[in-house]
Steps between C-alpha positions, in 0.01 A plus 500: 500500500415847614147578612535884447713760337571864553347748257535885484140593473447812703493860389620794716468863440750743621454888489758732643660842496854601569629854541870602524622840590847645513590848634821703539438689817839677538781567267851632579775385735225327697262284281181330593274307274193268573357207309141388580315194379140381573301227340179318557344190357160335507454143397177312433435139400306491173481124457586184690381231249289203618187706509698772690448319830687683780757301701723546798853427601597468863801501710442386856191689591543782249294502181535691177229491242480523126173632367385670179459871537713518810870571564730202471560298810315707751485397869190293557330433820271613771442873592543572875291765655642523848430268788187340642491713814240320709231243512238749363708555188555118467127442495423806276715431199582199289834353608744232404419156634633451849581868561456652842531853657852624425539331173530696172174628345490372145304719249184352341610609160211343296260591776325161508498488885770241507878497530663244268739463210260697275593820704865492371583810318793724381697598817795665339755503211874520470466724200607864594305806395833643396881473561747787480865589551690832530873553476675823590856553377745761644839594371763742659866522453564141433245366736184342379204377702200298383186430712222279369168453649241234392152420593184311444141604576177288519640147500410251773667205659363177622707483817513121586751569779210674673306173509737392769615837647161671530333232709590333825536124463751438773783390267636834369559853586257754356495858369466773760212647308269209598532570873157669509309189389145396611520332842134499603180698458610737769854518364440522130828662393497728201227295322729418216726223638329175576565252775766246482378176322683224319210262416554372145165607369479837679488828308852579633634213279323624175612728225346825611562874465645501859825372353501762206705815559595815318823451318567864406848635575758761442865376499833677495612260240862621433752765625820519296781759582805524282815714462694525174862590567644793315683429161829601633485248773391215284750585217785455747374143560480428124129508497254704295240501774446387863178496687430393858155408608279359771154351414210410730197284383171474689588775746161564666142394473178679583203263514204407731540136403525289820769250369854596399478603133196568271718425198590156620285220353517129545447467128667761272324402185172332396164512649589490862681840518405699807500202738747543789586195704839528655638702211856641539495885518727699267817557691698825547808460274812727514757496215824695496708513180739662271453559122836525313522613141829450296 
């Protein structure tokens, strides 16, 4: 028989606001209108059942946590406060077992003078502060142009690609951004990038804020250009209307995220949204077509 069963016992609160605005900016032979939408949502776990005991889900070294009073599935791990710059810092602060100068400096969150699992805390969340989109529509003498922008602000990404590409382990290429890493006490780099280390129990292999990045972005989501033929031309073809168009999707991305695409996620639904491990980016797509009306 079965030793366990699944039960829907949790309670989640969502509170949000959405605003939509439409404006007609220019009327006449040349027309221009704008549609704008912005929305924000805050969620909070109210109950988890089983005495409301918090629990974690993990994917490789990434952890998400479910805890009453907190956002759903927030990133859970160790907060990194730079690099242990020298032997003096190594001896002056509590450090992770086995750490040496050049390793990440883990925050003593509970201030008990020790660094251990009790110092794990919220290190980020995939939930954005708000998302938005804006579409401008232009029309002139049979031509129509639509340009759509979209964006997200405040969401974070657990970049699991960086676990391999932000550290030197001799087996892979690395991000250019880590070139200024800690090399020695006399060559400490920028104080933010630790020395190469691949030991299994080192801080570099833990779920930490070092792998969490800002996922905010602005994207030129869509550009569509069309031309509607004059009625005289279409009637000669036995048609009531003919429209030619070219459409572009995912035209350009503005983002500080170090991997390809902040919208790409290894998991698109469920608790592990916001984890990026080899996710395929949104491609540029061009479509050319004709609409015929009889």
